[in-house]
Structures are given as structure tokens and as C-alpha cells.
Tab-separated table of N, CA, C and O in Angstrom:
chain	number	residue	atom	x	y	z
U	1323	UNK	N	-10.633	90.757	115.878
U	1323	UNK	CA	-11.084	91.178	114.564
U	1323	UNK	C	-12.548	90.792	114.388
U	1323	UNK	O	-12.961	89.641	114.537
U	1324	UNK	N	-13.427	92.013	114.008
U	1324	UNK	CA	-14.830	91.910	113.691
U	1324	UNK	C	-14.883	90.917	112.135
U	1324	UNK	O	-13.990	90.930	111.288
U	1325	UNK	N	-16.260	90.042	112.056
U	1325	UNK	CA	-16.689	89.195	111.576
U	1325	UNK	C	-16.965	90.220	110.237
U	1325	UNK	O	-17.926	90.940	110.512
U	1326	UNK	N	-16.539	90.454	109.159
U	1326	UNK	CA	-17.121	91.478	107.833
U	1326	UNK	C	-18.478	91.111	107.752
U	1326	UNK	O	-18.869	89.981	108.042
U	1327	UNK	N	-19.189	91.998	107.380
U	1327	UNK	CA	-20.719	92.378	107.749
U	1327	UNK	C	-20.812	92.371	106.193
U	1327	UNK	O	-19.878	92.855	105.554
U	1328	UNK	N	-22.057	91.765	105.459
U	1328	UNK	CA	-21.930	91.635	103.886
U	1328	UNK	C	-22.641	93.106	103.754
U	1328	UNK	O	-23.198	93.632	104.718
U	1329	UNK	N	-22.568	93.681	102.533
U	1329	UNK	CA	-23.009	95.088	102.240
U	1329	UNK	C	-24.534	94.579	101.594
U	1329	UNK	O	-24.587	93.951	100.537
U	1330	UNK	N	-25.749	94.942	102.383
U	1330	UNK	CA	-26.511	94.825	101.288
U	1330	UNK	C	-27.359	95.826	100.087
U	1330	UNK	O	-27.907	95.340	99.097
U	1331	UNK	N	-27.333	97.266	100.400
U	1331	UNK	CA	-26.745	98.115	99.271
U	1331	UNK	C	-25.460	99.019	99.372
U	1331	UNK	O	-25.048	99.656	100.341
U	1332	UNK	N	-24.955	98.901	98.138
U	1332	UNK	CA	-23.385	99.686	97.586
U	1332	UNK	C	-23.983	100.631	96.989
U	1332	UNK	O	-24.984	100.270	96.370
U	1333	UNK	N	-23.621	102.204	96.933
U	1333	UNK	CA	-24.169	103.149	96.187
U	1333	UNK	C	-24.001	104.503	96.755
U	1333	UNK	O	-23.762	104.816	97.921
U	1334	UNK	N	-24.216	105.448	95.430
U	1334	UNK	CA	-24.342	106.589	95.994
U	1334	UNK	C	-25.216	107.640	96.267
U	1334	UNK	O	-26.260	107.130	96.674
U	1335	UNK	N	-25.300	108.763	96.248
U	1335	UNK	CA	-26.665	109.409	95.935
U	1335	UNK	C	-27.500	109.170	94.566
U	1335	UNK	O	-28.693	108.882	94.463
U	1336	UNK	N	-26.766	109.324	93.784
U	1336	UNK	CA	-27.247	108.579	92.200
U	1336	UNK	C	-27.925	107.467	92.150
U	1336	UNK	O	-29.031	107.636	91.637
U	1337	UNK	N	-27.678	106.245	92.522
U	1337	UNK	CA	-27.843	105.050	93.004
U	1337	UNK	C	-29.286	105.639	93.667
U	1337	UNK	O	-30.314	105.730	92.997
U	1338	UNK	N	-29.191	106.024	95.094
U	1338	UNK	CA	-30.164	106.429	95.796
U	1338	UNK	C	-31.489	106.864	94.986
U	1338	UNK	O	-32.621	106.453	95.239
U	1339	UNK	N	-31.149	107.748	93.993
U	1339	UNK	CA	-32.474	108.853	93.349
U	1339	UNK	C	-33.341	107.436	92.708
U	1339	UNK	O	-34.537	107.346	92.985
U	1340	UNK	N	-32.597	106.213	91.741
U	1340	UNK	CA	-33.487	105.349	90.837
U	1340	UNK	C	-34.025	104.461	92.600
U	1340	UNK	O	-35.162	104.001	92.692
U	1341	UNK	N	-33.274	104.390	93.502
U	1341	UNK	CA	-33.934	103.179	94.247
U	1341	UNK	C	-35.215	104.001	94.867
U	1341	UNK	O	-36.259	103.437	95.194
U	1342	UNK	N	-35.029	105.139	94.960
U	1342	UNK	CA	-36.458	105.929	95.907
U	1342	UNK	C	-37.314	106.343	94.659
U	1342	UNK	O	-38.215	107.181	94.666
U	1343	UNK	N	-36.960	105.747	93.787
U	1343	UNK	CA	-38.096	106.283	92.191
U	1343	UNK	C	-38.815	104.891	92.444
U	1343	UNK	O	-39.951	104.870	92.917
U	1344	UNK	N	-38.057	103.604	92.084
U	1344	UNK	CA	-38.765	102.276	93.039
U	1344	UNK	C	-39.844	102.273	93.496
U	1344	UNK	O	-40.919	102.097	92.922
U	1345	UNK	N	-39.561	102.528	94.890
U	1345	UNK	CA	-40.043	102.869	96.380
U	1345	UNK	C	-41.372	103.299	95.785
U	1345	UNK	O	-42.393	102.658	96.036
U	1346	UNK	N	-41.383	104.460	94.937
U	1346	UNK	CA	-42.324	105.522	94.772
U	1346	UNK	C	-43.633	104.786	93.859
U	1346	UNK	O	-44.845	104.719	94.068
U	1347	UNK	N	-42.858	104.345	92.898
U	1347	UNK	CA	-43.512	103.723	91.781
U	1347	UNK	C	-44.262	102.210	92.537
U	1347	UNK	O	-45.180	101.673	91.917
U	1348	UNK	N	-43.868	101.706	93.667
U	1348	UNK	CA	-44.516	100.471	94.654
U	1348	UNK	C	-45.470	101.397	94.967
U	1348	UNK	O	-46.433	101.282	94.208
U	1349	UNK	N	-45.607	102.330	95.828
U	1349	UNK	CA	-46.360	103.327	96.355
U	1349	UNK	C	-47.217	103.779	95.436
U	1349	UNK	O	-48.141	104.262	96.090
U	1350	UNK	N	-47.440	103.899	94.331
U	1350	UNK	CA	-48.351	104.302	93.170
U	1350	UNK	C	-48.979	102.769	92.731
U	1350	UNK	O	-49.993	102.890	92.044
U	1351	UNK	N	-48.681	101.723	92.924
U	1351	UNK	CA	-49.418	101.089	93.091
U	1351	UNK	C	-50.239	100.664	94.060
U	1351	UNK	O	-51.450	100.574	93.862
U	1352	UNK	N	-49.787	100.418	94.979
U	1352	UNK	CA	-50.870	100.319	96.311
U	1352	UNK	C	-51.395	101.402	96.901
U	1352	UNK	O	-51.825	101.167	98.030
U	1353	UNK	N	-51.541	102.817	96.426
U	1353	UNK	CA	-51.848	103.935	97.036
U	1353	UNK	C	-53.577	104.483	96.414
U	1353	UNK	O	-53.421	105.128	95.378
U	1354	UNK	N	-54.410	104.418	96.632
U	1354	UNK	CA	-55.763	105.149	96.346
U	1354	UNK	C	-56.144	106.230	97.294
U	1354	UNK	O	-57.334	106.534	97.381
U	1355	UNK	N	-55.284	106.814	97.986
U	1355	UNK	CA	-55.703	108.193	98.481
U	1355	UNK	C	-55.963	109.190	97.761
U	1355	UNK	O	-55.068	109.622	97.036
U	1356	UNK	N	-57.236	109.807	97.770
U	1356	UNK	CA	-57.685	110.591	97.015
U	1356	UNK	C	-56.905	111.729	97.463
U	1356	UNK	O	-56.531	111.845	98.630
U	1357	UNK	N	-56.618	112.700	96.405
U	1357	UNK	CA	-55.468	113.822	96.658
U	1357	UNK	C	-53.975	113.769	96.139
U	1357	UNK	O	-53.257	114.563	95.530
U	1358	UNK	N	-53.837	112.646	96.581
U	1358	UNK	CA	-52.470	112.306	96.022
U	1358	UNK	C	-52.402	111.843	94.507
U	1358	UNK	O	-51.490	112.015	93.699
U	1359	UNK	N	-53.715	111.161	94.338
U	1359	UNK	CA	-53.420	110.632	92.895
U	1359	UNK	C	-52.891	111.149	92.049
U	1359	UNK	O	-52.099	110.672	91.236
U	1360	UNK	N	-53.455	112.673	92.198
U	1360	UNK	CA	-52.295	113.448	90.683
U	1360	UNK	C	-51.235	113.564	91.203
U	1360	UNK	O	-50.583	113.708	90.169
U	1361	UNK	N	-50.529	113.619	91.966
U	1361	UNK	CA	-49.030	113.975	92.657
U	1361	UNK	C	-48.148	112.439	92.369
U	1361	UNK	O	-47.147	112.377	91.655
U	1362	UNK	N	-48.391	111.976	92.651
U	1362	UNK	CA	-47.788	110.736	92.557
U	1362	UNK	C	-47.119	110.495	91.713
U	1362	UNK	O	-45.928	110.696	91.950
U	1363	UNK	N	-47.484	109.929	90.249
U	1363	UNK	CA	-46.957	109.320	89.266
U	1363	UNK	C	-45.751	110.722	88.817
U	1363	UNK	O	-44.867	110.748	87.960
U	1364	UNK	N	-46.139	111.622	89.671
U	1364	UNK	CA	-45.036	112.691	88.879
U	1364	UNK	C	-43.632	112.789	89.434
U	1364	UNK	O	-42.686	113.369	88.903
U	1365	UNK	N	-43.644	111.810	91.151
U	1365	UNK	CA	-42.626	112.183	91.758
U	1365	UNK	C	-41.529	110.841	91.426
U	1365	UNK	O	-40.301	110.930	91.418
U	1366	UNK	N	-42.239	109.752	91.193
U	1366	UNK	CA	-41.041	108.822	90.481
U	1366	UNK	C	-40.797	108.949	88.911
U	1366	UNK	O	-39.845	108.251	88.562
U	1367	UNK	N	-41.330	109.570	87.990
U	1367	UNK	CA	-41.253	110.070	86.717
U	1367	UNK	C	-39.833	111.002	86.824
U	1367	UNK	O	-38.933	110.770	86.017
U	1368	UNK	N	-39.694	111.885	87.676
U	1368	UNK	CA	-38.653	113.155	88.019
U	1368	UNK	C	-37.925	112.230	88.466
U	1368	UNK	O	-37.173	111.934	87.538
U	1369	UNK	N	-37.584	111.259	89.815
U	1369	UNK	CA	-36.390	110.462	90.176
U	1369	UNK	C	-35.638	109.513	89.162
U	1369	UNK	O	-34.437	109.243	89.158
U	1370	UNK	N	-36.994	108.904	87.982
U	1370	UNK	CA	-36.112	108.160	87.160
U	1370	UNK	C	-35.447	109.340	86.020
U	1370	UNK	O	-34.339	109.237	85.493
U	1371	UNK	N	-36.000	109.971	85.897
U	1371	UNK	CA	-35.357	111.212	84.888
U	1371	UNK	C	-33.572	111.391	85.389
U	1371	UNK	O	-32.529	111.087	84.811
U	1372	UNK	N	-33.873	112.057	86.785
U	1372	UNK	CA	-32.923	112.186	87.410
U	1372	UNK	C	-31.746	111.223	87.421
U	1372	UNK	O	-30.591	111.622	87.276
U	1373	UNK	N	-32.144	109.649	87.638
U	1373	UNK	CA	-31.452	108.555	88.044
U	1373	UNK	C	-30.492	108.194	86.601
U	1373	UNK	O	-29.349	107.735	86.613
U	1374	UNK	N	-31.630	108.679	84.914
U	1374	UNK	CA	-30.747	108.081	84.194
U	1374	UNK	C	-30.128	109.362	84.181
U	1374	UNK	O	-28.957	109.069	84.423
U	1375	UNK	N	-30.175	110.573	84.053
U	1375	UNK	CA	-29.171	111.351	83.465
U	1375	UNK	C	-28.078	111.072	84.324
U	1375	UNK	O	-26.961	111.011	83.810
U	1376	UNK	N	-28.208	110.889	85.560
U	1376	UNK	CA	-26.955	111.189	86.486
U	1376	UNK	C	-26.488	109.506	86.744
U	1376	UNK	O	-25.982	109.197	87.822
U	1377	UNK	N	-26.716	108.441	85.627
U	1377	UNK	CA	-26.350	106.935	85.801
U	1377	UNK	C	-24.995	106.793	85.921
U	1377	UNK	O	-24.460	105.959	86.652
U	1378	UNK	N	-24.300	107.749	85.080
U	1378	UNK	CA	-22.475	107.757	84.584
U	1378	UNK	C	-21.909	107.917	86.018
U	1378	UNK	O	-20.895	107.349	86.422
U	1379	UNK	N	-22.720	108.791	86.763
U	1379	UNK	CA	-21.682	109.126	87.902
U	1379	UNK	C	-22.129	108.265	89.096
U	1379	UNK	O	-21.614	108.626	90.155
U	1380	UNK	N	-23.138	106.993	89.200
U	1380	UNK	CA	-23.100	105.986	90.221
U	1380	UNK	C	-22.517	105.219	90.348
U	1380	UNK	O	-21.797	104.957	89.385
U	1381	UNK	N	-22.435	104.596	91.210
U	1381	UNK	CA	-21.718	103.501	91.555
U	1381	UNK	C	-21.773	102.192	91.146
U	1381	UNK	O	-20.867	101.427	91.478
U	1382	UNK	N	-22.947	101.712	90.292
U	1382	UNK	CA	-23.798	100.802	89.794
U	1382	UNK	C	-24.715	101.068	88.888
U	1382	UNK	O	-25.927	100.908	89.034
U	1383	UNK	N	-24.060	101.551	87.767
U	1383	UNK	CA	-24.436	102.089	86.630
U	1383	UNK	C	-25.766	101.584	85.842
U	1383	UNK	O	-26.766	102.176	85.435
U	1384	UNK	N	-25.346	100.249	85.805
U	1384	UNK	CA	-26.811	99.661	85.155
U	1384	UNK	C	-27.716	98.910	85.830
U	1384	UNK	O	-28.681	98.310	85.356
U	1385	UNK	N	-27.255	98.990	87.296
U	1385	UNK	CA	-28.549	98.548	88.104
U	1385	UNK	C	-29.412	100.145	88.053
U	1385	UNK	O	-30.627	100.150	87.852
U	1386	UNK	N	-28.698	101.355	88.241
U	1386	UNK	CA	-29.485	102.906	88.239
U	1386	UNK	C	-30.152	102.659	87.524
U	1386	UNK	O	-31.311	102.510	87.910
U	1387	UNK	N	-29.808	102.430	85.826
U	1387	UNK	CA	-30.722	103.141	84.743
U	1387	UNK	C	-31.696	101.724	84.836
U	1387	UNK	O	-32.863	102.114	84.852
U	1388	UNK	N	-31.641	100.179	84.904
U	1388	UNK	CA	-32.452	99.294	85.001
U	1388	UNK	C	-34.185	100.195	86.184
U	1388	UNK	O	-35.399	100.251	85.994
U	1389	UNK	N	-33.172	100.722	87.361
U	1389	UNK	CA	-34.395	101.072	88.542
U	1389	UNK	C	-34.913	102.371	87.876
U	1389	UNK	O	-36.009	102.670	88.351
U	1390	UNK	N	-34.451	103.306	86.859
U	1390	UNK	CA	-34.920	104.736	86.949
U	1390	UNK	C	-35.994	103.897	85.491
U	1390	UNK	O	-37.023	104.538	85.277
U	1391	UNK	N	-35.842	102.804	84.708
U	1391	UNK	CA	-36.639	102.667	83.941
U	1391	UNK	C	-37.388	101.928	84.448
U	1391	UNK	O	-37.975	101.465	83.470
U	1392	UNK	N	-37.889	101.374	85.485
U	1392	UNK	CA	-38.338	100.627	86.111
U	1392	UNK	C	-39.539	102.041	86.457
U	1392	UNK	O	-40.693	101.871	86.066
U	1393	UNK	N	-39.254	103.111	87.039
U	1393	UNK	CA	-39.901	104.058	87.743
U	1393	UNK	C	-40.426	104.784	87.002
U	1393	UNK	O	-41.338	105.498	87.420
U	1394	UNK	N	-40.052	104.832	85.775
U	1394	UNK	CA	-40.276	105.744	84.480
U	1394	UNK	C	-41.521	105.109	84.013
U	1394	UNK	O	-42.512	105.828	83.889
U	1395	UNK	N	-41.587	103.983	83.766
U	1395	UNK	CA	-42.668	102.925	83.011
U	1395	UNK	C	-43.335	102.696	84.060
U	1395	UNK	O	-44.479	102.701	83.607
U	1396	UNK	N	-43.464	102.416	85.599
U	1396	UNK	CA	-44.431	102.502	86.520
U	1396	UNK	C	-45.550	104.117	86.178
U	1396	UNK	O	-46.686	104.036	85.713
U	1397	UNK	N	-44.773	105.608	86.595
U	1397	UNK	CA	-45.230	106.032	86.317
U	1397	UNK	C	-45.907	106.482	84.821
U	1397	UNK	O	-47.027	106.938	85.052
U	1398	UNK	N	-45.693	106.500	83.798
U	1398	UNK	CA	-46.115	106.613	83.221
U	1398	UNK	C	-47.323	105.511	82.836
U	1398	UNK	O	-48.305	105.979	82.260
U	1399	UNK	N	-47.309	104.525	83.034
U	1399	UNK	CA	-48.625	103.236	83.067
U	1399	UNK	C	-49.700	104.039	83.825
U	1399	UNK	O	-50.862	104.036	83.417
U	1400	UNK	N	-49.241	104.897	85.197
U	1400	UNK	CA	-49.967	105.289	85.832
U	1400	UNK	C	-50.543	106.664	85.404
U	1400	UNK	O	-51.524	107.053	86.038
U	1401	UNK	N	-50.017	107.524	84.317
U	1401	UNK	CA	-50.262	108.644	84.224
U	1401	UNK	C	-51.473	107.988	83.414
U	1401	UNK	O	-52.666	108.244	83.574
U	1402	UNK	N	-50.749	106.836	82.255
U	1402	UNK	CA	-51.787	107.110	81.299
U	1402	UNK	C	-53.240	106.150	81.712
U	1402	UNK	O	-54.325	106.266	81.141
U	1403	UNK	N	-52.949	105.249	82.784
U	1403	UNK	CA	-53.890	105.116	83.949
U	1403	UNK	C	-55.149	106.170	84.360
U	1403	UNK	O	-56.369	106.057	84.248
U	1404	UNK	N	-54.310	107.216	84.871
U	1404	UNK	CA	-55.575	108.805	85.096
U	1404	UNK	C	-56.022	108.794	83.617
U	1404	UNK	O	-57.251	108.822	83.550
U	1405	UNK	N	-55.583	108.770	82.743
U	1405	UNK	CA	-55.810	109.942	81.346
U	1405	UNK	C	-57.132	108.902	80.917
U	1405	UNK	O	-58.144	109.461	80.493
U	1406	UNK	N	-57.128	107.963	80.986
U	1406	UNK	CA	-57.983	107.101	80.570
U	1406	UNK	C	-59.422	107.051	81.114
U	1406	UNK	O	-60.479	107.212	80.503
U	1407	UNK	N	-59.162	106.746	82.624
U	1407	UNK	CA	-60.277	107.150	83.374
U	1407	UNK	C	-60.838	108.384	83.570
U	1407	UNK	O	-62.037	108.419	83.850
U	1408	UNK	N	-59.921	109.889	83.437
U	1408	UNK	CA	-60.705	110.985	82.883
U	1408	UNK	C	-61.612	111.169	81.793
U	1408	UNK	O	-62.535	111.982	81.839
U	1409	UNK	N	-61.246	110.054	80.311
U	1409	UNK	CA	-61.655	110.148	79.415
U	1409	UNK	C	-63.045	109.525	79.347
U	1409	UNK	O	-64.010	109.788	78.629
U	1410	UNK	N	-62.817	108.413	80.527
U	1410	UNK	CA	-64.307	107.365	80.373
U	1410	UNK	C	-64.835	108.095	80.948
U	1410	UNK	O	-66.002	108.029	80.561
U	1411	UNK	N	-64.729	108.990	81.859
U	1411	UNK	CA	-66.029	110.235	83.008
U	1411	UNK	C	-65.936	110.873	81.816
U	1411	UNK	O	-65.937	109.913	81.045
U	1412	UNK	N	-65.869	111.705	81.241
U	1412	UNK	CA	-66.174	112.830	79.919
U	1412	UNK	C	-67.186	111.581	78.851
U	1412	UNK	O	-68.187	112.100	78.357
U	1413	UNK	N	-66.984	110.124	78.518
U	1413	UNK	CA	-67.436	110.444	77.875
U	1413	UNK	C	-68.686	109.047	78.579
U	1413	UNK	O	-69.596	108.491	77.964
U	1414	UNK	N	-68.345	108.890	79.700
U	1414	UNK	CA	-69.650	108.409	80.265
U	1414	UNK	C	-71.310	110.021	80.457
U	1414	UNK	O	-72.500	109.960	80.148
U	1415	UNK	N	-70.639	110.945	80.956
U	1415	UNK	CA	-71.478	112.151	81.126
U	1415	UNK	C	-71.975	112.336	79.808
U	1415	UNK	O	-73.190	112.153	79.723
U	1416	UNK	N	-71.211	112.742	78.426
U	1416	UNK	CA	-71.363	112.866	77.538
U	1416	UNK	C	-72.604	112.213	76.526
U	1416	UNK	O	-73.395	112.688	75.712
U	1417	UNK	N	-72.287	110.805	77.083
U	1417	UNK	CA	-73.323	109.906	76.584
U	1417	UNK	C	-75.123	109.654	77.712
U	1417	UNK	O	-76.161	109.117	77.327
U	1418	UNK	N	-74.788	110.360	79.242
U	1418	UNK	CA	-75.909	109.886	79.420
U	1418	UNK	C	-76.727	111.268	79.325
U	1418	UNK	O	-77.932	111.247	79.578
U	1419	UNK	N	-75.911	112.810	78.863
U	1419	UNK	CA	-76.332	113.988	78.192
U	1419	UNK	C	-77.251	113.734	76.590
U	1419	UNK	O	-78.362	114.087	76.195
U	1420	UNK	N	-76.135	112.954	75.998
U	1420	UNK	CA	-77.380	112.820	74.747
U	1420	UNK	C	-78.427	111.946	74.706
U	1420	UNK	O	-79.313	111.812	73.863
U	1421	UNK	N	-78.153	111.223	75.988
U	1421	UNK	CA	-79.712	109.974	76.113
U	1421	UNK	C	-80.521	111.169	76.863
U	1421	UNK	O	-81.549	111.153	76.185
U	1422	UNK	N	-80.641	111.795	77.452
U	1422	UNK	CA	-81.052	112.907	78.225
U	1422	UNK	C	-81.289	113.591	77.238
U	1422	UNK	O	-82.513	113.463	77.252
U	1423	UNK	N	-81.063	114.302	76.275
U	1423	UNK	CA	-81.645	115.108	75.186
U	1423	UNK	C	-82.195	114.765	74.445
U	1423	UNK	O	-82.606	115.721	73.788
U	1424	UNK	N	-82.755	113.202	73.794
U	1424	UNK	CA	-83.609	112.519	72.948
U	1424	UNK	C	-84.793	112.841	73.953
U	1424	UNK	O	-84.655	113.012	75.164
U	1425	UNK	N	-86.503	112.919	72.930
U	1425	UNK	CA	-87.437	113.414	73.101
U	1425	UNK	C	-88.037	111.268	73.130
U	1425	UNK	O	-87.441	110.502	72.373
U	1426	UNK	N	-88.769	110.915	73.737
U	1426	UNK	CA	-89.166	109.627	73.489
U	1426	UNK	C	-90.860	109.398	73.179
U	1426	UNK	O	-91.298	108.272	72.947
């Protein structure tokens, strides 16, 4: 008789979608490849979406919705991360346009 091997994840595909929203949302932090930046925060945003609607039918119900809000609030920190720094380029240009249009 084999020695029982401890399980170290239990789960199902459900389970699966919040732990690779995780994964994703680690990856949006340590990631500065230009290109990807807009892609990113959108693909663990969709897994935690995914992870809570479909929480009822995992195997580990409130570890899912704990990881899909975990991935939800990564990305979104990160969306509103971009939105911010778009806003400081608009209104960094903006401002060195009207120092540029004063006559001295």
C-alpha cells in the first residue's frame, strides 16, 4: 500500500478560472512590457467575473470568490493605474502648450 500523497490543490474548473485570475493579477504587477499594458488588467478582470458568477458550482466556494476578488481589485487598481497616468500626459502636454503660448 502506497504512502497517501497530501492534495495540495482540490478543485475544479471553477476553482481553476479565480486561481489563473491570481496568477494574472501577480503578472500585472511585475509586468512593464510595453504592448501588453492595455491587455492585461482586462484578462484577470474577465477570470474574476467568471470565478464569482460560477463560485456556487466549485468545489471551494469561498476560497473562488476570496481569489476572483482578489483579481478583480488587482485589476482594476491597475486599470485605474493607466487612467491616471493617461491623464497626467494630457495634462502635462496641456500645461507645457499654455506655457508655450504666453508671449514673455
Amino acid at each position: 500500500m502506497e504512502p497517501k500523497v497530501p492534495i495540495t490543490f482540490e478543485g475544479n474548473n471553477y476553482d481553476l478560472m479565480a486561481v489563473a485570475g491570481v496568477i494574472l493579477s501577480a503578472g500585472i504587477l511585475l509586468s512593464c512590457v510595453p504592448g501588453l499594458s492595455c491587455l492585461w488588467p482586462f484578462l484577470p478582470g474577465i477570470l474574476g467575473i467568471i470565478g464569482l458568477v460560477t463560485a456556487d458550482q466549485a468545489v471551494d466556494a469561498n476560497r473562488t470568490k476570496k481569489l476572483s476578488w482578489v483579481a478583480l481589485g488587482v485589476s482594476g487598481l491597475y486599470l485605474l493605474f493607466i487612467v491616471a497616468m493617461i491623464g497626467l500626459y494630457i495634462a502635462f502636454f496641456g500645461f507645457a502648450v499654455a506655457m508655450s503660448s504666453q508671449q514673455p
